[in-house]
Amino acid sequence: MRAEGIETVRRILCVFPRYTSSFGTFEYAYPLTDGVQAFMPPQGLLLIAAYLPANWPVRFIDENIRPATKEDFEWAEAVFVSGMHIQRQQMNDICRRAHAFDLAVAIGGPSVSACPDYYPSFDYLHVGELGDATDDLIARLARDPARPERQVVLKTNDRVAMTDFPIPAYELAEVKKYFLGSIQYSSGCPYQCEFCDIPGLYGRNPRLKSPQQIVAELDRLLECGVTGSVYFVDDNFIGNRKAALDLLPHLVEWQKRTGYVMRLACEATLNIAKRPEILEKMREAFFVTIFCGIETPDPDALKAMHKDHNMMVPILEGVRTINSYGMEVVSGIIMGLDTDKPETGEALLAFVDESRIPLLTINLLQALPQTPLWDRLARENRLIEDDGRDSNVNFLLPYDQVVDSWKKCMAVAFEPEKLYARYQHQVDFTYTNRIKVPVTPEQKTWANIKRGLIMLRNIFWKVGVLGDYRKVFWKFALPRLKHGDIEGLISVALVAHHLITFARLASVGQHSASNYSIRLREASVPAE
Ligand code: SF4
């Protein structure tokens, strides 16, 4: 569905802001690839681009790939921006640059929807999801693209049903330059974890696209040249379990039809381990990774943050169950909780060893606006506005102690030997449980082979020859080569290199300890 009935033509420049350097965007892996420059295509802006009247020319710039230029701004009649809190500074900077060309600038997305007052300079604030506010914005720009005299705030009351969403305009993005493809099936989550803004922003009753829409989107992503992996950016893939079960057979069929060229990944709550019927279908659909917000192995802490659903099965048992369906678990971990004790760091490292999870995003607690955590800390007078700190929370333990503990956890958890040992465990006990994907002509294209060869060359040279952890690398790599598992070797080596490099810098204070962007919300923005 598109906005209709608009005859005037307007040229719209959609600009997605740069991320600050982050653990979860894998940027240190990019130099080992065949030209990846950014993490995932942003769903929100590409959705808006697809929704605009068919006769409106749209240009999409992801500033993680290249900055918007003078020529882009001179071409445009209005500018659209979207992003998360963590991109606030960059969004305000885009606004400033657009105003230098006297262009009206509209902002939508999760950050402005939660905190309109973060964006005083923008001409139009689009608060909430795709809906009547979007139509109003389009109508106003059609009438007059000039900057309004004062800021106009448009709030969505009547949302467009997700079943009416158009396919995001993937064709406008240079999808080959992204580390992962992205797609969204649902929005919202039934739980209410204290620190999370998803239920407040998107509701507790997940809204859904249809399986047919998802299949059409996957086809479009393939046409646009996405290779490798596609990430379902849904807040919780099993937020509506029946919907997940409805979708999965379509994904299985799609994989069979297209030759299993795509590996799938998603975010879901750990209690997915109690749903063998879903896990089995996910295995068949070639899901290879699930991001689970484990947050902490401490049951008291889980209770305190209202994440009891993580305890529906013992955590380690849940991880093993997911692994037994061929899926690697990626885990979110939070430090600086009120329940933390001086020995929390050690307990966390013991959990990392026991769980054998290779990739854990370990962050300091950050209070996001419009969350129960924010409200509680505000009542307790424990919110701190200080740009020099890595968190806005006044922890119960001394701040320096929490940050030092985080640095130590990063340094130890991602030592090359430990990390590669955890990956070896995944090779032996997780990856072996995946379906044996037939080798299809779609996989053996010259473009795919060339891509693989370029990445292998980069990995061998930069890690295997020049890297200071080359011995650890070769110990893992040689058996993989002997087994002909080139794809597995490449994907582990890319991610491991990023984790090792980032963690080393983080442990000496060169990266922030509160990267709350790690959950992949930036790409799942129906709130445009
Ligand atoms: S953290 Fe995850 S499970 Fe909890 S409310 Fe947010 S999306 Fe739902």
Tab-separated table of N, CA, C and O in Angstrom, residues 338-395:
chain	number	residue	atom	x	y	z
A	338	ASP	N	20.960	-3.471	39.859
A	338	ASP	CA	20.901	-3.229	41.310
A	338	ASP	C	21.249	-4.485	42.109
A	338	ASP	O	21.685	-4.405	43.246
A	339	THR	N	21.013	-5.633	41.495
A	339	THR	CA	21.281	-6.897	42.193
A	339	THR	C	22.746	-7.321	42.067
A	339	THR	O	23.143	-8.335	42.639
A	340	ASP	N	23.550	-6.597	41.281
A	340	ASP	CA	24.961	-6.981	41.097
A	340	ASP	C	25.715	-6.898	42.413
A	340	ASP	O	25.450	-6.023	43.254
A	341	LYS	N	26.687	-7.786	42.540
A	341	LYS	CA	27.551	-7.802	43.729
A	341	LYS	C	28.988	-7.693	43.237
A	341	LYS	O	29.236	-7.810	42.022
A	342	PRO	N	29.931	-7.517	44.156
A	342	PRO	CA	31.325	-7.423	43.703
A	342	PRO	C	31.761	-8.650	42.905
A	342	PRO	O	32.600	-8.559	42.016
A	343	GLU	N	31.151	-9.810	43.167
A	343	GLU	CA	31.593	-11.027	42.466
A	343	GLU	C	30.792	-11.309	41.185
A	343	GLU	O	30.970	-12.350	40.544
A	344	THR	N	29.943	-10.381	40.774
A	344	THR	CA	29.107	-10.609	39.576
A	344	THR	C	29.944	-10.867	38.318
A	344	THR	O	29.614	-11.721	37.500
A	345	GLY	N	31.032	-10.125	38.157
A	345	GLY	CA	31.887	-10.301	36.971
A	345	GLY	C	32.415	-11.726	36.883
A	345	GLY	O	32.368	-12.351	35.801
A	346	GLU	N	32.874	-12.251	38.005
A	346	GLU	CA	33.406	-13.621	38.011
A	346	GLU	C	32.302	-14.615	37.664
A	346	GLU	O	32.512	-15.565	36.906
A	347	ALA	N	31.124	-14.388	38.234
A	347	ALA	CA	30.001	-15.296	37.962
A	347	ALA	C	29.633	-15.260	36.475
A	347	ALA	O	29.328	-16.288	35.861
A	348	LEU	N	29.728	-14.076	35.907
A	348	LEU	CA	29.404	-13.939	34.490
A	348	LEU	C	30.418	-14.699	33.630
A	348	LEU	O	30.048	-15.414	32.685
A	349	LEU	N	31.688	-14.572	33.972
A	349	LEU	CA	32.710	-15.278	33.196
A	349	LEU	C	32.549	-16.797	33.330
A	349	LEU	O	32.771	-17.538	32.370
A	350	ALA	N	32.126	-17.234	34.505
A	350	ALA	CA	31.872	-18.675	34.676
A	350	ALA	C	30.711	-19.094	33.777
A	350	ALA	O	30.743	-20.157	33.140
A	351	PHE	N	29.707	-18.224	33.669
A	351	PHE	CA	28.566	-18.521	32.800
A	351	PHE	C	29.002	-18.587	31.329
A	351	PHE	O	28.570	-19.463	30.573
A	352	VAL	N	29.871	-17.663	30.941
A	352	VAL	CA	30.357	-17.671	29.552
A	352	VAL	C	31.041	-19.011	29.274
A	352	VAL	O	30.803	-19.656	28.239
A	353	ASP	N	31.888	-19.455	30.196
A	353	ASP	CA	32.593	-20.728	30.005
A	353	ASP	C	31.618	-21.903	29.929
A	353	ASP	O	31.737	-22.763	29.066
A	354	GLU	N	30.660	-21.898	30.832
A	354	GLU	CA	29.736	-23.038	30.894
A	354	GLU	C	28.776	-23.082	29.710
A	354	GLU	O	28.467	-24.135	29.181
A	355	SER	N	28.290	-21.918	29.321
A	355	SER	CA	27.270	-21.886	28.260
A	355	SER	C	27.878	-22.134	26.893
A	355	SER	O	27.193	-22.549	25.970
A	356	ARG	N	29.202	-21.866	26.778
A	356	ARG	CA	29.924	-21.975	25.488
A	356	ARG	C	29.308	-21.077	24.414
A	356	ARG	O	29.389	-21.374	23.228
A	357	ILE	N	28.656	-20.035	24.847
A	357	ILE	CA	28.117	-19.080	23.862
A	357	ILE	C	29.288	-18.239	23.363
A	357	ILE	O	29.970	-17.585	24.160
A	358	PRO	N	29.545	-18.219	22.060
A	358	PRO	CA	30.689	-17.434	21.583
A	358	PRO	C	30.458	-15.922	21.670
A	358	PRO	O	31.313	-15.184	22.124
A	359	LEU	N	29.291	-15.510	21.217
A	359	LEU	CA	29.057	-14.070	21.070
A	359	LEU	C	28.070	-13.586	22.121
A	359	LEU	O	26.881	-13.946	22.089
A	360	LEU	N	28.588	-12.803	23.066
A	360	LEU	CA	27.728	-12.191	24.086
A	360	LEU	C	27.944	-10.689	24.010
A	360	LEU	O	29.087	-10.225	23.992
A	361	THR	N	26.865	-9.960	23.943
A	361	THR	CA	26.993	-8.510	23.936
A	361	THR	C	26.852	-8.050	25.385
A	361	THR	O	25.760	-8.113	25.947
A	362	ILE	N	27.959	-7.660	25.971
A	362	ILE	CA	27.963	-7.324	27.403
A	362	ILE	C	27.948	-5.799	27.531
A	362	ILE	O	28.877	-5.134	27.069
A	363	ASN	N	26.891	-5.276	28.104
A	363	ASN	CA	26.735	-3.821	28.201
A	363	ASN	C	26.396	-3.393	29.611
A	363	ASN	O	25.802	-4.158	30.366
A	364	LEU	N	26.720	-2.149	29.914
A	364	LEU	CA	26.270	-1.593	31.184
A	364	LEU	C	24.800	-1.186	31.061
A	364	LEU	O	24.351	-0.748	29.996
A	365	LEU	N	24.109	-1.298	32.168
A	365	LEU	CA	22.702	-0.889	32.193
A	365	LEU	C	22.576	0.582	31.788
A	365	LEU	O	23.342	1.431	32.256
A	366	GLN	N	21.617	0.834	30.912
A	366	GLN	CA	21.321	2.200	30.482
A	366	GLN	C	19.820	2.382	30.625
A	366	GLN	O	19.049	1.522	30.172
A	367	ALA	N	19.394	3.464	31.246
A	367	ALA	CA	17.944	3.688	31.375
A	367	ALA	C	17.442	4.423	30.138
A	367	ALA	O	17.924	5.521	29.825
A	368	LEU	N	16.507	3.809	29.423
A	368	LEU	CA	15.915	4.452	28.250
A	368	LEU	C	14.636	5.167	28.658
A	368	LEU	O	13.875	4.647	29.488
A	369	PRO	N	14.387	6.330	28.069
A	369	PRO	CA	13.124	7.016	28.357
A	369	PRO	C	11.947	6.099	28.023
A	369	PRO	O	12.047	5.233	27.162
A	370	GLN	N	10.842	6.344	28.690
A	370	GLN	CA	9.613	5.571	28.468
A	370	GLN	C	9.768	4.109	28.834
A	370	GLN	O	9.228	3.229	28.159
A	371	THR	N	10.557	3.831	29.857
A	371	THR	CA	10.624	2.459	30.372
A	371	THR	C	10.313	2.506	31.871
A	371	THR	O	10.542	3.529	32.526
A	372	PRO	N	9.847	1.384	32.415
A	372	PRO	CA	9.625	1.331	33.874
A	372	PRO	C	10.925	1.606	34.633
A	372	PRO	O	10.904	2.210	35.707
A	373	LEU	N	12.056	1.191	34.067
A	373	LEU	CA	13.343	1.427	34.742
A	373	LEU	C	13.599	2.924	34.882
A	373	LEU	O	13.997	3.417	35.939
A	374	TRP	N	13.358	3.641	33.797
A	374	TRP	CA	13.560	5.096	33.809
A	374	TRP	C	12.696	5.737	34.902
A	374	TRP	O	13.169	6.549	35.699
A	375	ASP	N	11.423	5.320	34.928
A	375	ASP	CA	10.501	5.903	35.912
A	375	ASP	C	10.971	5.609	37.340
A	375	ASP	O	10.948	6.480	38.205
A	376	ARG	N	11.403	4.368	37.569
A	376	ARG	CA	11.836	4.010	38.926
A	376	ARG	C	13.084	4.802	39.329
A	376	ARG	O	13.155	5.367	40.420
A	377	LEU	N	14.050	4.858	38.408
A	377	LEU	CA	15.289	5.557	38.759
A	377	LEU	C	15.049	7.060	38.910
A	377	LEU	O	15.685	7.717	39.736
A	378	ALA	N	14.108	7.585	38.132
A	378	ALA	CA	13.782	9.012	38.284
A	378	ALA	C	13.201	9.245	39.678
A	378	ALA	O	13.555	10.210	40.364
A	379	ARG	N	12.301	8.347	40.104
A	379	ARG	CA	11.718	8.466	41.453
A	379	ARG	C	12.811	8.383	42.521
A	379	ARG	O	12.768	9.074	43.523
A	380	GLU	N	13.789	7.517	42.277
A	380	GLU	CA	14.860	7.332	43.266
A	380	GLU	C	15.985	8.352	43.087
A	380	GLU	O	17.023	8.257	43.729
A	381	ASN	N	15.778	9.266	42.152
A	381	ASN	CA	16.782	10.304	41.879
A	381	ASN	C	18.128	9.698	41.495
A	381	ASN	O	19.181	10.147	41.932
A	382	ARG	N	18.097	8.682	40.629
A	382	ARG	CA	19.325	7.976	40.274
A	382	ARG	C	19.636	8.049	38.778
A	382	ARG	O	20.384	7.235	38.250
A	383	LEU	N	19.040	9.036	38.095
A	383	LEU	CA	19.395	9.238	36.686
A	383	LEU	C	20.449	10.330	36.612
A	383	LEU	O	20.297	11.382	37.242
A	384	ILE	N	21.492	10.081	35.855
A	384	ILE	CA	22.599	11.044	35.807
A	384	ILE	C	22.798	11.516	34.369
A	384	ILE	O	22.956	10.700	33.461
A	385	GLU	N	22.752	12.810	34.145
A	385	GLU	CA	23.043	13.380	32.819
A	385	GLU	C	24.498	13.798	32.820
A	385	GLU	O	24.853	14.828	33.369
A	386	ASP	N	25.357	12.983	32.284
A	386	ASP	CA	26.774	13.336	32.269
A	386	ASP	C	27.409	12.642	31.071
A	386	ASP	O	27.531	11.417	31.039
A	387	ASP	N	27.794	13.429	30.076
A	387	ASP	CA	28.322	12.862	28.842
A	387	ASP	C	29.594	12.054	29.049
A	387	ASP	O	29.950	11.221	28.236
A	388	GLY	N	30.281	12.314	30.146
A	388	GLY	CA	31.545	11.616	30.368
A	388	GLY	C	31.364	10.201	30.891
A	388	GLY	O	32.294	9.417	30.927
A	389	ARG	N	30.127	9.863	31.315
A	389	ARG	CA	29.902	8.530	31.883
A	389	ARG	C	29.437	7.555	30.802
A	389	ARG	O	28.878	7.948	29.797
A	390	ASP	N	29.658	6.272	31.068
A	390	ASP	CA	29.217	5.248	30.126
A	390	ASP	C	27.793	4.792	30.395
A	390	ASP	O	27.285	3.891	29.723
A	391	SER	N	27.147	5.336	31.398
A	391	SER	CA	25.748	4.984	31.674
A	391	SER	C	25.086	6.164	32.371
A	391	SER	O	25.736	6.914	33.092
A	392	ASN	N	23.782	6.280	32.160
A	392	ASN	CA	23.047	7.350	32.852
A	392	ASN	C	22.462	6.875	34.183
A	392	ASN	O	21.638	7.546	34.782
A	393	VAL	N	22.878	5.678	34.624
A	393	VAL	CA	22.339	5.113	35.863
A	393	VAL	C	23.336	5.300	36.997
A	393	VAL	O	24.533	5.023	36.833
A	394	ASN	N	22.849	5.762	38.121
A	394	ASN	CA	23.682	5.809	39.324
A	394	ASN	C	23.623	4.422	39.964
A	394	ASN	O	22.669	4.073	40.639
A	395	PHE	N	24.649	3.612	39.695
A	395	PHE	CA	24.634	2.219	40.168
A	395	PHE	C	24.694	2.168	41.689
A	395	PHE	O	25.180	3.103	42.332
